[in-house]
Coordinates of C-alpha atoms and ligand atoms in Angstrom, one line a residue:
Chain A
M253 CA -23.8 1.2 14.3
A254 CA -21.9 -1.3 16.8
G255 CA -24.3 -4.4 18.3
E256 CA -27.0 -3.8 15.3
C257 CA -25.8 -6.5 13.6
S258 CA -24.7 -10.8 14.9
C259 CA -20.9 -9.6 14.4
Q260 CA -19.9 -13.2 14.4
G261 CA -16.5 -13.5 16.0
A262 CA -15.5 -10.0 16.5
P263 CA -13.3 -8.9 19.9
S264 CA -14.5 -5.9 22.1
D265 CA -11.3 -4.4 21.5
A266 CA -12.2 -3.9 17.6
V267 CA -9.4 -2.6 15.9
N268 CA -11.3 -2.3 12.8
T269 CA -14.9 -1.8 11.8
L270 CA -15.8 -4.6 9.9
Q271 CA -19.2 -6.4 10.3
Y272 CA -21.2 -9.2 9.2
D273 CA -24.7 -10.1 9.8
M274 CA -25.1 -14.1 9.1
N275 CA -28.1 -14.0 9.1
R276 CA -28.8 -12.1 5.6
C277 CA -26.1 -14.4 4.2
V278 CA -26.8 -16.2 1.3
N279 CA -23.6 -18.4 0.7
C280 CA -22.3 -16.8 -2.6
G281 CA -19.0 -16.8 -2.0
R282 CA -17.8 -13.3 -3.0
C283 CA -16.1 -12.2 -0.3
S284 CA -13.9 -15.6 0.4
Q285 CA -12.9 -14.6 -3.0
V286 CA -12.5 -11.1 -3.1
C287 CA -10.5 -10.7 0.7
P288 CA -6.8 -10.3 0.1
H289 CA -6.5 -11.5 3.8
G290 CA -8.5 -14.5 4.0
V291 CA -10.7 -12.4 6.2
F292 CA -13.7 -15.2 5.5
A293 CA -13.6 -18.7 4.3
P294 CA -16.6 -20.4 2.7
G295 CA -19.0 -22.3 4.6
D296 CA -21.7 -25.0 4.4
F297 CA -24.3 -22.7 4.5
K298 CA -23.0 -19.6 5.5
A299 CA -19.8 -17.3 4.7
Q300 CA -17.8 -17.7 7.9
L301 CA -15.5 -14.9 9.1
V302 CA -12.5 -16.8 10.2
N303 CA -9.9 -14.2 10.5
Y304 CA -11.0 -11.0 11.4
E305 CA -8.0 -9.6 13.3
A306 CA -6.3 -9.7 9.6
C307 CA -8.8 -7.2 7.9
M308 CA -7.5 -4.0 6.6
E309 CA -10.9 -2.4 5.7
C310 CA -10.3 -2.3 1.9
G311 CA -14.0 -3.0 1.5
A312 CA -14.5 -5.2 -1.7
C313 CA -16.2 -7.8 0.6
M314 CA -18.7 -5.1 1.1
V315 CA -18.8 -3.8 -2.5
N316 CA -19.4 -7.2 -3.8
C317 CA -21.7 -8.7 -1.2
P318 CA -24.8 -8.8 -3.3
V319 CA -27.5 -8.6 -0.1
N320 CA -25.1 -6.2 2.0
A321 CA -24.2 -8.2 4.7
I322 CA -21.2 -7.0 5.1
K323 CA -20.2 -3.3 6.5
V324 CA -16.8 -2.2 7.1
E325 CA -15.8 1.8 7.4
S326 CA -13.0 1.2 4.3
G327 CA -10.0 3.1 3.0
V328 CA -6.2 2.1 3.6
G329 CA -4.3 3.4 6.7
C330 CA -2.2 6.3 4.9
A331 CA -1.0 7.8 8.0
N332 CA 0.6 10.5 6.2
A333 CA -2.8 12.1 5.0
M334 CA -4.5 10.9 8.3
I335 CA -2.1 12.5 10.1
K336 CA -2.3 16.0 7.9
S337 CA -6.3 15.9 8.6
A338 CA -5.9 15.2 12.6
L339 CA -3.7 18.2 12.9
L340 CA -5.3 20.2 10.3
G341 CA -9.4 19.1 11.8
R342 CA -9.7 18.3 8.2
K343 CA -11.7 15.3 7.2
E344 CA -9.9 12.3 6.3
V345 CA -9.2 11.8 2.0
I346 CA -8.0 8.6 1.0
C347 CA -4.7 9.7 -0.7
G348 CA -4.0 12.6 -3.1
D349 CA -2.9 11.9 -6.9
D350 CA 0.1 11.7 -6.2
C351 CA -0.2 9.4 -3.8
C352 CA 0.5 5.7 -3.3
K353 CA 1.1 4.8 -7.3
Chain B
M205 CA -17.4 -0.7 -33.1
A206 CA -14.9 1.2 -32.1
E207 CA -11.6 0.5 -32.4
M208 CA -8.9 -1.8 -31.6
M209 CA -5.3 -1.8 -30.7
R210 CA -2.7 -4.4 -30.7
T211 CA -0.3 -5.6 -28.0
D212 CA 2.4 -8.2 -27.6
S213 CA 3.7 -10.0 -24.1
V214 CA 7.6 -8.3 -25.2
M215 CA 9.0 -5.8 -22.6
T216 CA 11.5 -4.1 -25.3
S217 CA 14.5 -1.9 -23.3
K218 CA 12.5 1.6 -23.9
D219 CA 9.8 -0.2 -21.9
K220 CA 12.5 -1.0 -18.6
R221 CA 14.2 2.0 -19.4
E222 CA 10.4 3.6 -18.5
H223 CA 9.9 1.1 -15.0
V224 CA 13.0 2.3 -13.8
Q225 CA 12.2 5.9 -13.9
I226 CA 8.9 5.3 -12.1
R227 CA 10.4 3.5 -9.2
I228 CA 12.3 6.6 -8.6
G229 CA 9.8 8.5 -9.2
Y230 CA 11.0 10.2 -12.2
H231 CA 7.5 12.2 -13.7
R232 CA 5.7 9.5 -12.3
M233 CA 2.3 10.7 -13.1
D234 CA 3.1 10.3 -17.0
H235 CA 3.4 7.0 -17.5
K236 CA -0.4 6.2 -18.2
V237 CA -1.8 3.7 -21.5
D238 CA -4.3 4.6 -23.8
P239 CA -7.5 2.9 -21.9
G240 CA -9.7 0.8 -24.9
L241 CA -9.8 -3.0 -26.0
Y242 CA -6.2 -4.6 -26.9
L243 CA -5.9 -7.7 -29.1
I244 CA -2.8 -9.7 -27.7
G245 CA -1.9 -13.0 -30.4
V246 CA -4.8 -14.0 -32.2
P247 CA -8.0 -14.2 -30.1
S248 CA -11.5 -15.7 -31.9
A249 CA -14.6 -14.7 -30.2
A250 CA -14.2 -17.1 -27.4
S251 CA -10.9 -15.6 -26.0
P252 CA -11.0 -14.5 -22.7
V253 CA -10.9 -10.6 -21.7
F254 CA -8.7 -9.1 -19.2
V255 CA -9.6 -6.3 -17.6
T256 CA -6.5 -3.8 -16.3
S257 CA -5.8 -0.2 -15.1
N258 CA -4.1 2.2 -17.3
Y259 CA -1.1 2.6 -15.5
K260 CA 1.8 1.5 -17.1
L261 CA 3.3 -1.4 -14.6
S262 CA -0.1 -2.9 -13.7
F263 CA -0.7 -3.1 -17.8
D264 CA 2.7 -4.3 -18.4
A265 CA 2.4 -6.9 -15.5
L266 CA -0.9 -8.3 -16.8
R267 CA 0.3 -8.5 -21.0
T268 CA 4.1 -9.9 -19.9
S269 CA 1.9 -12.4 -18.1
L270 CA 0.0 -13.5 -21.1
N271 CA 2.6 -14.5 -23.0
G272 CA 1.0 -17.4 -25.5
F273 CA -2.5 -16.7 -24.8
D274 CA -4.5 -15.6 -27.4
A275 CA -6.6 -12.8 -25.4
Y276 CA -8.1 -9.7 -25.4
V277 CA -7.4 -6.9 -22.8
L278 CA -9.3 -4.1 -21.4
V279 CA -8.0 -1.4 -20.0
L280 CA -9.7 1.1 -17.7
D281 CA -9.3 4.9 -17.8
T282 CA -7.6 5.0 -14.0
K283 CA -5.8 8.0 -14.4
G284 CA -2.5 6.6 -14.9
I285 CA -2.7 4.7 -10.9
N286 CA -2.3 1.4 -10.4
V287 CA -5.5 -1.5 -9.3
W288 CA -5.0 -1.7 -6.2
C289 CA -5.2 2.5 -5.2
A290 CA -7.7 3.1 -8.3
A291 CA -10.0 0.9 -6.8
G292 CA -9.4 2.3 -3.4
K293 CA -10.8 5.8 -5.1
G294 CA -13.0 4.2 -6.9
T295 CA -12.2 5.1 -10.5
F296 CA -11.3 1.3 -10.8
G297 CA -14.6 1.3 -10.5
T298 CA -18.2 -0.1 -12.1
D299 CA -19.1 2.8 -14.0
E300 CA -15.9 2.8 -15.6
L301 CA -16.2 -1.1 -16.1
V302 CA -19.1 -0.8 -17.5
G303 CA -19.2 2.3 -19.3
R304 CA -15.6 0.9 -21.0
I305 CA -17.5 -2.6 -21.8
E306 CA -19.9 -0.7 -23.9
S307 CA -17.8 2.0 -25.5
S308 CA -15.6 -1.0 -26.1
G309 CA -18.4 -2.8 -28.1
L310 CA -17.4 -5.7 -26.5
K311 CA -20.6 -7.7 -26.8
D312 CA -20.1 -7.5 -30.6
V313 CA -16.4 -9.1 -30.1
V314 CA -16.6 -11.9 -27.8
S315 CA -19.7 -15.1 -27.7
H316 CA -19.2 -15.0 -24.0
R317 CA -20.2 -13.2 -21.3
E318 CA -17.2 -13.0 -19.2
V319 CA -14.4 -10.5 -18.1
I320 CA -12.0 -11.6 -15.7
L321 CA -10.6 -8.6 -13.5
P322 CA -7.3 -8.1 -10.9
Q323 CA -8.3 -9.5 -7.5
L324 CA -7.3 -6.5 -6.2
G325 CA -9.8 -4.3 -7.9
A326 CA -12.5 -5.9 -6.5
P327 CA -12.9 -2.9 -3.8
G328 CA -14.2 -0.6 -6.7
V329 CA -16.2 -3.4 -8.6
A330 CA -19.6 -4.2 -7.5
A331 CA -19.6 -7.2 -9.6
H332 CA -23.7 -7.9 -9.4
E333 CA -24.0 -4.6 -10.3
V334 CA -21.8 -5.1 -13.8
K335 CA -23.6 -8.7 -14.1
R336 CA -27.3 -6.7 -13.4
R337 CA -25.7 -3.5 -15.8
T338 CA -24.1 -5.2 -18.9
G339 CA -25.1 -8.9 -18.8
F340 CA -20.6 -9.6 -18.0
Q341 CA -20.4 -11.8 -15.1
V342 CA -17.1 -10.5 -13.5
I343 CA -14.7 -13.6 -11.7
Y344 CA -12.1 -12.2 -10.0
G345 CA -8.1 -13.6 -10.7
P346 CA -5.6 -13.8 -9.0
V347 CA -4.0 -10.8 -7.4
R348 CA -0.4 -11.3 -8.8
A349 CA -0.8 -11.3 -12.8
L350 CA 2.4 -14.0 -12.4
D351 CA -0.4 -16.3 -11.6
I352 CA -2.6 -15.8 -14.3
K353 CA -1.2 -18.5 -16.6
E354 CA -1.8 -20.9 -13.7
F355 CA -5.7 -19.8 -12.5
M356 CA -6.5 -20.5 -16.7
D357 CA -5.1 -23.8 -16.6
A358 CA -6.8 -24.4 -13.1
G359 CA -10.2 -23.7 -15.0
K360 CA -10.1 -19.9 -13.6
K361 CA -9.9 -20.9 -10.0
A362 CA -7.6 -19.3 -7.9
S363 CA -6.0 -21.4 -5.1
K364 CA -5.8 -19.4 -1.3
E365 CA -2.2 -18.5 -2.0
M366 CA -3.1 -17.1 -5.0
R367 CA -6.0 -14.6 -3.4
R368 CA -3.4 -13.0 -0.5
V369 CA -1.6 -10.1 -0.8
R370 CA 2.1 -10.7 0.4
F371 CA 4.5 -8.3 0.5
P372 CA 8.0 -9.7 0.0
L373 CA 11.2 -8.3 -0.2
K374 CA 11.2 -7.3 -3.6
D375 CA 8.2 -5.5 -3.2
R376 CA 9.5 -4.0 -0.1
L377 CA 12.6 -2.9 -1.7
V378 CA 10.9 -1.2 -5.1
L379 CA 9.2 1.1 -2.7
A380 CA 12.7 2.9 -0.6
P381 CA 14.0 4.7 -3.0
V382 CA 10.5 6.5 -3.4
E383 CA 10.1 7.2 0.1
M384 CA 13.8 8.2 0.2
K385 CA 13.3 10.6 -2.1
N386 CA 10.0 12.4 -0.4
F387 CA 12.2 13.1 2.4
V388 CA 15.7 13.8 1.2
L389 CA 14.6 17.9 1.6
Y390 CA 13.8 16.9 5.4
A391 CA 17.5 15.2 5.7
L392 CA 19.5 18.3 3.6
L393 CA 17.4 20.6 6.1
F394 CA 18.3 18.7 9.2
S395 CA 22.0 17.2 8.2
I396 CA 22.6 21.0 8.3
I397 CA 21.6 21.8 11.5
G398 CA 22.9 18.7 13.1
F399 CA 26.2 19.7 11.1
L400 CA 25.9 23.3 13.2
I401 CA 25.1 21.4 16.2
A402 CA 27.8 18.7 16.5
G403 CA 29.7 18.7 13.1
A404 CA 30.2 15.5 11.5
F405 CA 28.8 13.6 14.4
G406 CA 25.6 15.4 13.7
L407 CA 26.1 14.4 10.1
A408 CA 26.4 10.9 11.3
V409 CA 23.3 11.1 13.3
V410 CA 21.1 12.2 10.6
F411 CA 22.0 9.8 7.7
G412 CA 21.8 7.2 10.7
I413 CA 18.2 7.8 10.6
Y414 CA 17.6 8.8 7.4
F415 CA 19.0 5.0 6.0
A416 CA 17.5 3.5 9.0
G417 CA 13.8 4.8 8.8
L418 CA 13.5 4.5 4.8
L419 CA 15.6 1.6 4.0
L420 CA 16.5 -0.7 7.3
F421 CA 12.7 -0.2 8.2
P422 CA 11.1 -1.8 4.8
L423 CA 13.6 -4.5 5.0
L424 CA 14.0 -5.8 8.4
L425 CA 9.8 -5.3 8.4
P426 CA 8.5 -8.3 9.0
Y427 CA 11.1 -9.5 11.8
L428 CA 10.7 -6.5 14.2
P429 CA 8.6 -6.8 17.1
S430 CA 5.2 -5.9 18.0
K431 CA 2.5 -5.1 15.2
D432 CA 2.3 -1.8 15.5
F433 CA 4.6 0.4 12.8
T434 CA 5.4 3.2 14.9
M435 CA 6.7 0.5 18.1
K436 CA 8.6 -1.6 15.1
G437 CA 9.9 1.6 14.0
M438 CA 11.5 3.0 17.9
F439 CA 12.5 -0.1 18.4
L440 CA 14.7 -0.2 15.3
G441 CA 15.5 3.7 16.1
G442 CA 16.6 2.5 19.4
L443 CA 19.1 -0.1 17.7
I444 CA 20.9 2.3 15.7
S445 CA 21.0 4.9 18.6
I446 CA 23.5 2.5 20.3
P447 CA 26.9 2.6 18.0
L448 CA 26.1 6.1 18.0
V449 CA 26.0 6.5 21.8
A450 CA 29.4 3.7 21.7
A451 CA 30.9 6.1 19.4
T452 CA 30.3 9.1 21.6
L453 CA 31.6 7.5 24.2
C454 CA 34.9 6.1 22.6
L455 CA 35.6 9.6 20.8
W456 CA 34.3 11.9 23.4
K457 CA 36.3 10.6 26.2
D458 CA 37.8 13.9 27.6
M459 CA 34.5 16.1 27.5
D460 CA 32.6 16.7 30.3
P461 CA 30.7 14.1 31.1
I462 CA 27.2 16.1 31.5
E463 CA 27.7 17.5 28.4
V464 CA 28.1 13.2 26.7
A465 CA 25.6 12.3 29.1
S466 CA 22.7 15.2 27.3
F467 CA 23.9 14.7 24.2
D468 CA 23.8 11.0 23.8
A469 CA 20.5 11.4 26.1
S470 CA 19.6 13.7 23.1
I471 CA 20.6 11.1 20.5
V472 CA 18.4 8.1 22.0
L473 CA 15.4 10.1 21.7
M474 CA 15.9 11.3 18.5
C475 CA 16.8 7.9 17.0
V476 CA 13.4 6.4 19.3
S477 CA 10.8 9.7 17.8
V478 CA 12.0 9.6 14.3
V479 CA 12.2 6.6 13.0
G480 CA 9.3 5.3 15.2
Y481 CA 7.7 8.5 12.7
L482 CA 8.7 7.3 9.8
G483 CA 7.6 4.0 11.1
L484 CA 4.0 4.9 11.4
N485 CA 4.5 6.5 7.8
W486 CA 5.2 3.1 6.5
T487 CA 1.6 2.3 7.0
G488 CA 0.0 4.4 3.8
C489 CA 2.7 1.9 1.6
T490 CA 1.9 -1.5 2.8
P491 CA -0.8 -3.8 2.5
Y492 CA -1.6 -4.6 5.5
P493 CA -2.9 -1.6 8.4
S494 CA -6.8 -0.7 9.0
R495 CA -7.4 2.7 8.9
T496 CA -9.0 2.4 12.5
G497 CA -5.7 0.4 13.5
V498 CA -3.8 3.2 11.8
R499 CA -5.8 6.1 13.8
R500 CA -5.5 4.2 16.6
E501 CA -1.7 4.4 16.4
I502 CA -1.9 7.7 15.6
Y503 CA -4.0 8.3 18.6
R504 CA -1.3 6.4 21.1
Y505 CA 1.7 7.5 19.6
I506 CA 2.1 10.9 18.2
P507 CA 2.1 12.8 21.2
I508 CA 5.0 10.2 22.7
I509 CA 6.5 11.0 19.7
A510 CA 6.1 14.9 20.1
A511 CA 7.8 14.8 23.9
M512 CA 10.4 12.5 23.2
A513 CA 11.8 14.9 20.0
V514 CA 11.0 18.2 22.1
A515 CA 13.4 16.7 25.4
A516 CA 15.9 15.6 22.5
T517 CA 15.9 19.2 21.3
V518 CA 16.2 20.7 24.8
L519 CA 19.1 18.1 25.7
A520 CA 20.8 18.9 22.4
L521 CA 20.6 22.5 23.3
V522 CA 21.4 21.8 26.8
A523 CA 25.0 19.9 25.4
G524 CA 25.2 23.0 23.2
L525 CA 25.5 25.6 26.2
F526 CA 28.3 23.4 27.7
D527 CA 30.3 24.0 24.7
M528 CA 29.9 27.8 24.9
G529 CA 30.6 27.9 28.8
A530 CA 33.8 26.2 27.6
W531 CA 34.3 28.9 25.1
F532 CA 33.9 31.7 27.3
Ligands
SF4_739 S1 -20.8 -12.5 -0.4 FE1 -22.3 -11.7 1.1 S2 -23.8 -13.3 0.6 FE2 -22.3 -14.3 -0.9 S3 -20.8 -15.4 0.4 FE3 -20.3 -13.2 1.6 S4 -21.3 -12.4 3.3 FE4 -22.3 -14.3 2.0
SF4_740 S1 -12.5 -5.4 3.8 FE1 -10.8 -6.2 2.9 S2 -9.8 -7.1 4.2 FE2 -11.4 -6.7 5.3 S3 -12.9 -8.8 5.2 FE3 -13.3 -7.2 3.6 S4 -12.2 -7.7 1.8 FE4 -11.5 -9.2 3.5

């Protein structure tokens, strides 16, 4: 996947999987609205990726972008579940029903 | 048309009692609200519709913030899970919202075509899909229900501030009791082991680690150095080992210096590794780390933590052998 789109602002030692294809953006403004960490900001013609590092991969922008301009492997970083799955070699789960309430 | 239920903005003493129970993790799966359409105040066909999950804390946060409003509240069936986590799982999602709009007969209740969702529900809801399937326009309200009045007064516009997730002291504190409860069995087990190895002092070490990792860590989170949660935890573990080591130097003056030295090294390694691990565990509870970031932390720090814990155990045993040597 990497390198497939014009990933504006993405540093090479990427700490997250956010990818934004500016060419597709129709400037609807949804991504700036839904992002809880101010990663996107409205621009004059296209949404701007202004705080790439702060992305927590919640997936809100991707789900709400009407033209699929954004890709991110979403899921909250729940270490407990991830350590378990790493140790047991299982697929990573987002979290169980008794987790995060 | 499906029936509508009535609610208000009042927090009764029963509500308050239930909130305390939820906070300490008592029967945490039982605090659900019936899904469906609720009336608050005296709404007309033009009144706004607010959507939330059927977790009691989410529902109560919304209805108390709607004090003085005439409005509708559409409660989705998220199996009693809060908006943010349910959105991540997809139960606070497009299908459930579309289904609930239809089953509640919302089209015939209101004359407009707008529903106001909490912003944190966005990871589960594709606004354009909802529009296409129901005709209803999704408006994302503020992150916090408390800001709803200001949001409505501003013509349904959220300020930058309202769109940001924060993690203030109060929110961090509220998580501590549940985490402390989750680890209480380990704490008891290690208290016994600690007591067997080093008596009351062993207990002090276990309690120090327990409170540092589960209470001090969330309190001090923003002030601990490094971006990595594990690193923050290891730093805090190092800090609390200082008074413990100082205590051994004062209390155990007449013991074999090699024994004291191996004990102290064991204490430092134990504090650093275990509090570091507990720090890593907090990533799941806080609204910052990404999955990729946490995965990187796991691969980077777990081997170090494991090595330190093994070394700490060996050193404690070595110190213990010295004791035996003294006995025989
Ligand atoms: S949601 Fe998609 S189309 Fe809309 S502004 Fe963001 S990137 Fe552009
Ligand atoms: S995934 Fe979430 S945090 Fe990351 S940019 Fe999208 S909305 Fe913001």
